[in-house]
Amino acid sequence: MDTYRVGIAGATGYVGQRLIARLAGHPWFRLEALGASGRSAGRRYADAVRWALPGSIPDEAAALTVGACDEGTFRECDVVLSALDAAVAREVEPALVRAGLAVVSNSSAFRMSDDVPLVVPEVNADHVSGLRSRAGRGFLVTNPNCSATGLALALCPLHREFGVRRVVVATLQAVSGAGLDGPRALDLLDNVVPYIPNEEEKIEAELGKILGRASAGGFAPAPIVVSAHCHRVPTLEGHMEAVSVELGSDVPPEEAADAMRRFRGDVADLGLPSAPAPPLVLRDAPDRPQTRLDRDEGGGMTVVVGRVRRCPVLGLRLVVLSHNTVRGAAGGALLNAELLAAKGVLAKRALA
Amino acid sequence: MDTYRVGIAGATGYVGQRLIARLAGHPWFRLEALGASGRSAGRRYADAVRWALPGSIPDEAAALTVGACDEGTFRECDVVLSALDAAVAREVEPALVRAGLAVVSNSSAFRMSDDVPLVVPEVNADHVSGLRSRAGRGFLVTNPNCSATGLALALCPLHREFGVRRVVVATLQAVSGAGLDGPRALDLLDNVVPYIPNEEEKIEAELGKILGRASAGGFAPAPIVVSAHCHRVPTLEGHMEAVSVELGSDVPPEEAADAMRRFRGDVADLGLPSAPAPPLVLRDAPDRPQTRLDRDEGGGMTVVVGRVRRCPVLGLRLVVLSHNTVRGAAGGALLNAELLAAKGVLAKRALA
Amino acid sequence: MDTYRVGIAGATGYVGQRLIARLAGHPWFRLEALGASGRSAGRRYADAVRWALPGSIPDEAAALTVGACDEGTFRECDVVLSALDAAVAREVEPALVRAGLAVVSNSSAFRMSDDVPLVVPEVNADHVSGLRSRAGRGFLVTNPNCSATGLALALCPLHREFGVRRVVVATLQAVSGAGLDGPRALDLLDNVVPYIPNEEEKIEAELGKILGRASAGGFAPAPIVVSAHCHRVPTLEGHMEAVSVELGSDVPPEEAADAMRRFRGDVADLGLPSAPAPPLVLRDAPDRPQTRLDRDEGGGMTVVVGRVRRCPVLGLRLVVLSHNTVRGAAGGALLNAELLAAKGVLAKRALA
Amino acid sequence: MDTYRVGIAGATGYVGQRLIARLAGHPWFRLEALGASGRSAGRRYADAVRWALPGSIPDEAAALTVGACDEGTFRECDVVLSALDAAVAREVEPALVRAGLAVVSNSSAFRMSDDVPLVVPEVNADHVSGLRSRAGRGFLVTNPNCSATGLALALCPLHREFGVRRVVVATLQAVSGAGLDGPRALDLLDNVVPYIPNEEEKIEAELGKILGRASAGGFAPAPIVVSAHCHRVPTLEGHMEAVSVELGSDVPPEEAADAMRRFRGDVADLGLPSAPAPPLVLRDAPDRPQTRLDRDEGGGMTVVVGRVRRCPVLGLRLVVLSHNTVRGAAGGALLNAELLAAKGVLAKRALA
């Protein structure tokens, strides 16, 4: 496969940094352009960024000059990965699409729009099929909220085999989920904050769309009722979720676990570089998954499940762990871009 | 009120230390004797204990000689507060009771026994009424599991006014709950462990007994179905609980919050020194209660509630915080002892 | 003693909050006015502040209207406690002094000025004696950097008895030292940052001034050479300092420890409400002081010392712990204000 | 190079686990046998170990049966890597040597013995030259204490070029340094403990031996006076050290930094698989190295230095970071074994 030229919008943020780190050595994609806010534009990336990942800035990014998040910056890109905040994305992403760019966004701004697929490739790769006709013209694809991503992956095989009706989920979310401007150490050491603005709403809305069906006029959500309780805990990376779920019928835990163990997802044959095999791993030990020990499974792209057992109230319960800034953000967006490339939806743009 | 002489069984453990700290300056109770395992017996308390609370060991405890956890050690005590591990309590507590001692225990060993009250004074003070006839003879009273305590206090006014039917609760529990031999820093820094042995079973069983009725043959549990998901998080003190609850009818969140705000509990008139007024505090800020900021409310005896809101699945949801080693352990046991004293169930023993 | 009316400049910051908390119930001082930046001015304090201390805002502060940090806001105050950032203090404090106000500041802006005493009452109370002539007119008194405060208190008895010549100190500083805008959790969980801007310079400069002599033209610093290595560690409160010190002669550790144990400081007879007795506590256990266990000694005003032992390089070494936002900031400033009141330097202003 | 068969003594401990993880896929070494305490002997490794590293147990270790730490267990091994506690090592290691085994130990038991080299290959590879005559017979080689390792690597180029005379070092050490039985979370969250038993003594003694010369009768230590202040801080991996150093002459910081930057060490030409190139990395940013961001440099084998600047007391100061359980333990021992293999000191044993 030829190499696609990739731009990153929101390149100085934490998810932007993760994108840059994951593009280093990528077999299909090559970093072409970086866009950020006005404060950074015009500076060398290495000077503009407050690099927060272990190790050093990859060479191919360090010396690039950061541009504004506009058409000019990305005009030689075959795809733009967007790690913009929602408020900025709301303005920037439609402008990029209007300019004919393929935008693959981690932002929440347009996830619930009728004409925007909300995609976890293993779960609903078919949601992007309507885009084929737009190849070469602009379009937008999004990946879900970090907590919704792990939940959707874990529940997908249960939904396919048994039907998911109701879900109560409590999340224990890492600080990286709030990005470089997340909570102060003073506010989170020896502490739990039981509130993350808009997070519960996102999880509750997005799960149904991901597990639903692409339809003529948009996307028909699966009729799943979700109640989310979100917490910020003093961990660096990895969102844990305690899930109680009501299925369409009474399903013994072993049977549910088997369904998850068998799950291969919809893109196992596409050879997507970022796709883990398998997408779900089940741990047998009663005290797993643990945030620090399991978040990097499959390079952070595998969702780890454990403690599948009966729930006295809803029927089934389990623990889900996923890496919030990899699978739930940068890796998820990159996997979507890979999906689009493999499906022929990404066009290589003629050089200007 | 005269002073009661108090013994502590399990005095070197973390809850034992909390008991000693809370007895310093207590208006009704005076520390009389300390019992611990064979390793400590015969040593000065200051030499036997690995003191883990801020500051120094209270003088009245430091110089006491630790005895074995047997009748001999406590024979001049009017009441023995037990902070023993369950396995030890299973042997020791019945022996003390047979020796005629009043034992007020934090241990889980006998909480679910038919002849043992499981008491949170504000909630079910009447559960001890059957003991009056045993004053002067031995008996055992217990307080619930640390997480069950906070849950029972928060749900009590809802149960009384609307009836609680089903509960899904996810806990975020501090390391002190596991005592001095709790998890290693290596196992908990930057980590969450989604499992605490036997904890979910305790919460699920105890809530019904606490909210149930004392009856002729024992205690008739309230028919509440509970599903608990327990997590150990890197906090020092304070258990947070995310609760979804199904009531007997559809109750608007404001009405539920009002019921909790009005709650005064059953012992408001007894003047118990450790009883907070009120037992429940509601915080309005959307990001409260927080573990570190709210755990010490009312000296650690007040349960703090927040985020009372609709639950799309079960009807109502809220966040509960209680101090696990104060309200949920040492303070809870001490409050039970105070209740027994106020009710005249504690007899002052003749000096040997 | 009559009550002095106190204003707080920088009332919404973390040190400002500590000042408000410590003024609640103060026997000599009464909160009169609050000043903060333009963003807060005109709002109720409870609405303007992001309260970050456990518990609730004291009632006497919650309902006050925040003013600007100018003469108008504080015109009925007998003393203004300043918790302003250095950059703001550089402008505001001289203006308040010119308006005739007594300003007791925690800021670093003017600590090293020739006409400004840098005071730890137990160590150099006499440095304020030159101010008596200015009572009723404006003047400025400062307290040292949080790390310098603990160091000065611990070394004072050694300096007085043996002479301190050279000091190498490594600090392990809590995040609260950086205030509400301190490091992000993402930057400090499971991490140490070996750099705090300008901190090493402050410690190295201030120690000599504090331990020096007030002289005609200003303050003659003690000729002590200091090398400071500063680290931010993931603790909430409490700065630990590992100190190697070269004295004027070879002093056995026991003798040095005795000098510290005997130390009562220069204000033991003044009855200052915030002065701890004694100002230094020595712990014998080899693993003390510990940050969390010892920082609240004496309500956070006592400095705790341990591990006094030989240093193979400089002669003597020890560990020092002090509460950075109490003794090292709010409590230190308040103690200075109490000293001025006791010495008659604070005038009660006629009401406007 | 042929493959050497490796045994691990102390295989269930944290350093033992690190050794197993680093042997997976090693080009020269193959895991042959595992020894541990009596409790584990006879069990499958996967059943005996409390695995504490991220991810799963490597397959080649999981199914091995753990033996006792004796000659029988290791009789087909060409080298035994020892991760035993000092007390056990004191008995076991001499017995293994007497049985003719080459033992490469991380234990402190014999580091200071006259006939045992204490080796950091880049620094004093020549200290093993006396062992060549013993190839095929038993001998013991050790690596230094985790903190001494980083210190020795950072100071080596300074010592070679300018002579190191006196060192004051304060360490900020991660909890993994205490192994699986290290401090409890209850004792270290929001805390610093300024004491690690025997650690200061080890650092002070070992540095001179490492930087000294092998001589006829043993090892002549470099005449360096060291004062160490050791602290346990709430980090998982990575020991930071704040170092003040007095050199043989006045050396500008830039010159000292250049010496460290040029340092290649004594084994750059041997192609040792675990040897990082270069062994020292200097960071220019004023706030680096940081524990979490820099500990994994060079796979955890590179020592990262920063903040090289003047010390007002001793002349030069700097910050050193090294990964305590990789470079300072498992990786250091493995590198020593590689050195012995490359130098022909390791003999391949005939199969029994």
CSV table of N, CA and C in Angstrom, one decimal, chain D residues 98-193:
chain,number,residue,atom,x,y,z
D,98,ARG,N,30.8,-22.7,45.5
D,98,ARG,CA,31.6,-23.9,45.8
D,98,ARG,C,31.3,-25.1,44.9
D,99,ALA,N,30.0,-25.1,44.5
D,99,ALA,CA,29.6,-26.2,43.5
D,99,ALA,C,30.1,-25.9,42.1
D,100,GLY,N,30.9,-24.8,42.0
D,100,GLY,CA,31.5,-24.6,40.6
D,100,GLY,C,30.7,-23.7,39.7
D,101,LEU,N,29.6,-23.1,40.3
D,101,LEU,CA,28.8,-22.3,39.4
D,101,LEU,C,29.3,-20.8,39.3
D,102,ALA,N,29.1,-20.2,38.2
D,102,ALA,CA,29.3,-18.8,38.0
D,102,ALA,C,28.0,-18.1,38.5
D,103,VAL,N,28.2,-17.3,39.5
D,103,VAL,CA,27.0,-16.6,40.1
D,103,VAL,C,27.2,-15.1,39.8
D,104,VAL,N,26.2,-14.5,39.2
D,104,VAL,CA,26.1,-13.0,39.0
D,104,VAL,C,25.0,-12.5,39.8
D,105,SER,N,25.3,-11.7,40.8
D,105,SER,CA,24.3,-11.4,41.9
D,105,SER,C,24.0,-10.0,41.9
D,106,ASN,N,22.7,-9.7,42.2
D,106,ASN,CA,22.3,-8.4,42.5
D,106,ASN,C,22.3,-8.1,44.0
D,107,SER,N,22.5,-9.2,44.8
D,107,SER,CA,22.4,-9.0,46.2
D,107,SER,C,23.6,-8.2,46.8
D,108,SER,N,23.3,-7.6,48.0
D,108,SER,CA,24.3,-6.8,48.7
D,108,SER,C,25.2,-7.6,49.5
D,109,ALA,N,25.0,-8.9,49.6
D,109,ALA,CA,25.6,-9.7,50.7
D,109,ALA,C,27.2,-9.7,50.5
D,110,PHE,N,27.7,-9.8,49.3
D,110,PHE,CA,29.2,-9.9,49.2
D,110,PHE,C,29.8,-8.8,48.4
D,111,ARG,N,29.0,-7.7,48.1
D,111,ARG,CA,29.5,-6.6,47.3
D,111,ARG,C,30.8,-6.1,47.7
D,112,MET,N,31.0,-6.0,49.0
D,112,MET,CA,32.2,-5.3,49.5
D,112,MET,C,33.3,-6.4,49.9
D,113,SER,N,33.2,-7.6,49.5
D,113,SER,CA,34.2,-8.6,49.8
D,113,SER,C,35.4,-8.4,48.9
D,114,ASP,N,36.6,-8.7,49.4
D,114,ASP,CA,37.8,-8.4,48.7
D,114,ASP,C,37.9,-9.2,47.4
D,115,ASP,N,37.3,-10.4,47.4
D,115,ASP,CA,37.5,-11.3,46.3
D,115,ASP,C,36.3,-11.2,45.3
D,116,VAL,N,35.4,-10.3,45.5
D,116,VAL,CA,34.2,-10.2,44.7
D,116,VAL,C,34.2,-8.9,43.9
D,117,PRO,N,34.2,-8.9,42.6
D,117,PRO,CA,34.1,-7.7,41.8
D,117,PRO,C,32.7,-7.1,42.0
D,118,LEU,N,32.7,-5.8,42.0
D,118,LEU,CA,31.5,-5.0,42.1
D,118,LEU,C,31.4,-4.2,40.8
D,119,VAL,N,30.6,-4.6,39.9
D,119,VAL,CA,30.8,-4.1,38.5
D,119,VAL,C,29.7,-3.4,37.9
D,120,VAL,N,30.0,-2.3,37.3
D,120,VAL,CA,29.1,-1.6,36.3
D,120,VAL,C,30.0,-1.6,35.0
D,121,PRO,N,29.6,-2.4,34.0
D,121,PRO,CA,30.5,-2.7,32.9
D,121,PRO,C,31.1,-1.4,32.3
D,122,GLU,N,30.3,-0.4,32.1
D,122,GLU,CA,30.9,0.8,31.4
D,122,GLU,C,31.9,1.5,32.3
D,123,VAL,N,31.9,1.2,33.6
D,123,VAL,CA,32.8,1.9,34.5
D,123,VAL,C,34.0,1.2,34.9
D,124,ASN,N,33.8,-0.1,35.2
D,124,ASN,CA,35.0,-0.9,35.7
D,124,ASN,C,35.0,-2.3,35.2
D,125,ALA,N,34.8,-2.5,33.9
D,125,ALA,CA,34.8,-3.8,33.3
D,125,ALA,C,36.0,-4.6,33.7
D,126,ASP,N,37.1,-3.9,33.8
D,126,ASP,CA,38.4,-4.5,34.1
D,126,ASP,C,38.4,-5.2,35.5
D,127,HIS,N,37.4,-4.9,36.3
D,127,HIS,CA,37.4,-5.5,37.6
D,127,HIS,C,37.1,-7.0,37.6
D,128,VAL,N,36.7,-7.5,36.4
D,128,VAL,CA,36.4,-8.9,36.3
D,128,VAL,C,37.6,-9.7,35.7
D,129,SER,N,38.6,-9.0,35.3
D,129,SER,CA,39.7,-9.6,34.6
D,129,SER,C,40.4,-10.7,35.4
D,130,GLY,N,40.4,-10.6,36.7
D,130,GLY,CA,41.0,-11.6,37.5
D,130,GLY,C,40.2,-12.9,37.5
D,131,LEU,N,39.0,-12.8,37.0
D,131,LEU,CA,38.2,-14.1,37.1
D,131,LEU,C,38.5,-15.0,35.9
D,132,ARG,N,39.2,-14.5,34.9
D,132,ARG,CA,39.4,-15.4,33.7
D,132,ARG,C,40.0,-16.7,34.1
D,133,SER,N,40.9,-16.7,35.1
D,133,SER,CA,41.5,-17.9,35.5
D,133,SER,C,40.5,-18.9,36.2
D,134,ARG,N,39.4,-18.3,36.6
D,134,ARG,CA,38.5,-19.2,37.3
D,134,ARG,C,37.3,-19.7,36.3
D,135,ALA,N,37.4,-19.3,35.1
D,135,ALA,CA,36.4,-19.8,34.1
D,135,ALA,C,36.2,-21.3,34.2
D,136,GLY,N,35.0,-21.7,34.4
D,136,GLY,CA,34.7,-23.1,34.5
D,136,GLY,C,34.7,-23.6,35.9
D,137,ARG,N,35.3,-22.7,36.8
D,137,ARG,CA,35.1,-23.0,38.2
D,137,ARG,C,34.1,-22.0,38.8
D,138,GLY,N,33.8,-22.1,40.0
D,138,GLY,CA,32.8,-21.2,40.5
D,138,GLY,C,33.4,-19.8,40.9
D,139,PHE,N,32.6,-18.8,40.7
D,139,PHE,CA,33.0,-17.4,41.2
D,139,PHE,C,31.7,-16.6,41.3
D,140,LEU,N,31.9,-15.4,41.9
D,140,LEU,CA,30.8,-14.5,42.2
D,140,LEU,C,31.1,-13.1,41.7
D,141,VAL,N,30.2,-12.5,40.9
D,141,VAL,CA,30.3,-11.2,40.5
D,141,VAL,C,29.0,-10.4,40.9
D,142,THR,N,29.2,-9.2,41.4
D,142,THR,CA,28.0,-8.5,41.9
D,142,THR,C,27.8,-7.2,41.1
D,143,ASN,N,26.6,-6.7,41.1
D,143,ASN,CA,26.4,-5.3,40.7
D,143,ASN,C,26.0,-4.4,41.9
D,144,PRO,N,26.2,-3.1,41.8
D,144,PRO,CA,26.0,-2.3,43.0
D,144,PRO,C,24.5,-2.1,43.3
D,145,ASN,N,24.3,-1.5,44.5
D,145,ASN,CA,23.1,-1.0,44.9
D,145,ASN,C,22.5,-0.1,43.8
D,146,CYS,N,21.1,-0.1,43.8
D,146,CYS,CA,20.5,0.6,42.7
D,146,CYS,C,20.8,2.1,42.6
D,147,SER,N,20.9,2.8,43.8
D,147,SER,CA,21.3,4.2,43.8
D,147,SER,C,22.7,4.4,43.5
D,148,ALA,N,23.6,3.5,44.0
D,148,ALA,CA,25.0,3.6,43.7
D,148,ALA,C,25.3,3.4,42.2
D,149,THR,N,24.5,2.6,41.5
D,149,THR,CA,24.8,2.4,40.1
D,149,THR,C,24.6,3.6,39.3
D,150,GLY,N,23.5,4.3,39.5
D,150,GLY,CA,23.3,5.5,38.7
D,150,GLY,C,24.3,6.6,39.1
D,151,LEU,N,24.7,6.7,40.3
D,151,LEU,CA,25.7,7.6,40.8
D,151,LEU,C,27.0,7.3,40.2
D,152,ALA,N,27.4,6.1,40.2
D,152,ALA,CA,28.7,5.7,39.6
D,152,ALA,C,28.8,6.0,38.1
D,153,LEU,N,27.7,5.7,37.4
D,153,LEU,CA,27.7,6.0,36.0
D,153,LEU,C,27.8,7.5,35.7
D,154,ALA,N,27.1,8.3,36.5
D,154,ALA,CA,27.1,9.7,36.2
D,154,ALA,C,28.4,10.3,36.6
D,155,LEU,N,29.0,9.8,37.7
D,155,LEU,CA,30.3,10.4,38.1
D,155,LEU,C,31.5,9.9,37.5
D,156,CYS,N,31.4,8.8,36.8
D,156,CYS,CA,32.6,8.1,36.2
D,156,CYS,C,33.3,9.1,35.3
D,157,PRO,N,32.7,9.7,34.3
D,157,PRO,CA,33.5,10.6,33.5
D,157,PRO,C,34.1,11.8,34.2
D,158,LEU,N,33.4,12.2,35.3
D,158,LEU,CA,33.9,13.3,36.1
D,158,LEU,C,35.1,12.8,36.9
D,159,HIS,N,35.0,11.7,37.4
D,159,HIS,CA,36.2,11.1,38.2
D,159,HIS,C,37.4,10.9,37.3
D,160,ARG,N,37.1,10.4,36.1
D,160,ARG,CA,38.3,10.1,35.2
D,160,ARG,C,38.9,11.4,34.7
D,161,GLU,N,38.2,12.4,34.5
D,161,GLU,CA,38.8,13.6,34.0
D,161,GLU,C,39.2,14.6,35.0
D,162,PHE,N,38.5,14.7,36.1
D,162,PHE,CA,38.8,15.7,37.1
D,162,PHE,C,39.0,15.2,38.5
D,163,GLY,N,38.7,14.0,38.8
D,163,GLY,CA,38.8,13.4,40.1
D,163,GLY,C,37.7,13.9,41.0
D,164,VAL,N,36.9,12.9,41.5
D,164,VAL,CA,35.8,13.2,42.4
D,164,VAL,C,36.4,13.0,43.9
D,165,ARG,N,36.2,14.1,44.7
D,165,ARG,CA,36.7,14.0,46.1
D,165,ARG,C,35.6,13.8,47.1
D,166,ARG,N,34.5,14.6,47.0
D,166,ARG,CA,33.5,14.5,48.0
D,166,ARG,C,32.1,14.6,47.3
D,167,VAL,N,31.2,13.9,47.9
D,167,VAL,CA,29.8,13.9,47.3
D,167,VAL,C,28.8,14.0,48.4
D,168,VAL,N,27.8,14.9,48.2
D,168,VAL,CA,26.6,14.8,49.0
D,168,VAL,C,25.5,14.5,48.1
D,169,VAL,N,24.8,13.4,48.4
D,169,VAL,CA,23.7,13.0,47.5
D,169,VAL,C,22.4,12.7,48.3
D,170,ALA,N,21.3,13.3,47.8
D,170,ALA,CA,20.0,13.0,48.3
D,170,ALA,C,19.2,12.2,47.3
D,171,THR,N,18.7,11.1,47.7
D,171,THR,CA,18.0,10.2,46.8
D,171,THR,C,16.5,10.3,47.0
D,172,LEU,N,15.7,10.2,45.9
D,172,LEU,CA,14.2,10.1,45.9
D,172,LEU,C,13.9,8.8,45.2
D,173,GLN,N,13.7,7.7,46.0
D,173,GLN,CA,13.7,6.4,45.5
D,173,GLN,C,12.3,5.8,45.4
D,174,ALA,N,12.1,5.1,44.3
D,174,ALA,CA,10.7,4.5,44.0
D,174,ALA,C,10.5,3.3,44.9
D,175,VAL,N,9.2,2.9,45.0
D,175,VAL,CA,8.8,1.8,45.9
D,175,VAL,C,9.2,0.5,45.4
D,176,SER,N,9.4,0.3,44.1
D,176,SER,CA,9.8,-1.0,43.6
D,176,SER,C,11.2,-1.4,44.1
D,177,GLY,N,12.0,-0.4,44.6
D,177,GLY,CA,13.3,-0.8,45.1
D,177,GLY,C,13.2,-1.7,46.4
D,178,ALA,N,12.0,-1.7,47.0
D,178,ALA,CA,11.9,-2.5,48.2
D,178,ALA,C,11.2,-3.8,47.8
D,179,GLY,N,11.0,-4.1,46.6
D,179,GLY,CA,10.5,-5.4,46.1
D,179,GLY,C,9.0,-5.6,46.4
D,180,LEU,N,8.6,-6.8,46.3
D,180,LEU,CA,7.2,-7.2,46.5
D,180,LEU,C,6.7,-6.9,47.9
D,181,ASP,N,7.6,-7.0,48.8
D,181,ASP,CA,7.2,-6.7,50.2
D,181,ASP,C,7.6,-5.3,50.7
D,182,GLY,N,7.6,-4.4,49.7
D,182,GLY,CA,7.9,-3.0,50.0
D,182,GLY,C,6.8,-2.3,50.8
D,183,PRO,N,6.9,-1.0,50.9
D,183,PRO,CA,5.9,-0.3,51.8
D,183,PRO,C,4.5,-0.4,51.4
D,184,ARG,N,3.6,-0.3,52.3
D,184,ARG,CA,2.2,-0.4,52.1
D,184,ARG,C,1.7,1.0,51.5
D,185,ALA,N,0.7,0.9,50.7
D,185,ALA,CA,0.1,2.1,50.2
D,185,ALA,C,-0.3,3.0,51.3
D,186,LEU,N,-0.8,2.5,52.4
D,186,LEU,CA,-1.2,3.3,53.5
D,186,LEU,C,0.0,4.1,54.1
D,187,ASP,N,1.2,3.6,53.9
D,187,ASP,CA,2.3,4.2,54.5
D,187,ASP,C,3.0,5.2,53.5
D,188,LEU,N,2.6,5.2,52.3
D,188,LEU,CA,3.3,6.0,51.3
D,188,LEU,C,2.5,6.9,50.4
D,189,LEU,N,1.2,6.7,50.3
D,189,LEU,CA,0.4,7.7,49.6
D,189,LEU,C,0.5,9.0,50.3
D,190,ASP,N,0.7,10.1,49.5
D,190,ASP,CA,0.8,11.5,50.1
D,190,ASP,C,1.9,11.5,51.2
D,191,ASN,N,3.0,10.8,51.0
D,191,ASN,CA,4.0,10.8,52.0
D,191,ASN,C,5.4,10.6,51.5
D,192,VAL,N,6.3,11.0,52.3
D,192,VAL,CA,7.7,10.7,52.0
D,192,VAL,C,8.3,10.1,53.3
D,193,VAL,N,9.1,9.0,53.2
D,193,VAL,CA,9.7,8.4,54.3
D,193,VAL,C,11.2,8.6,54.1
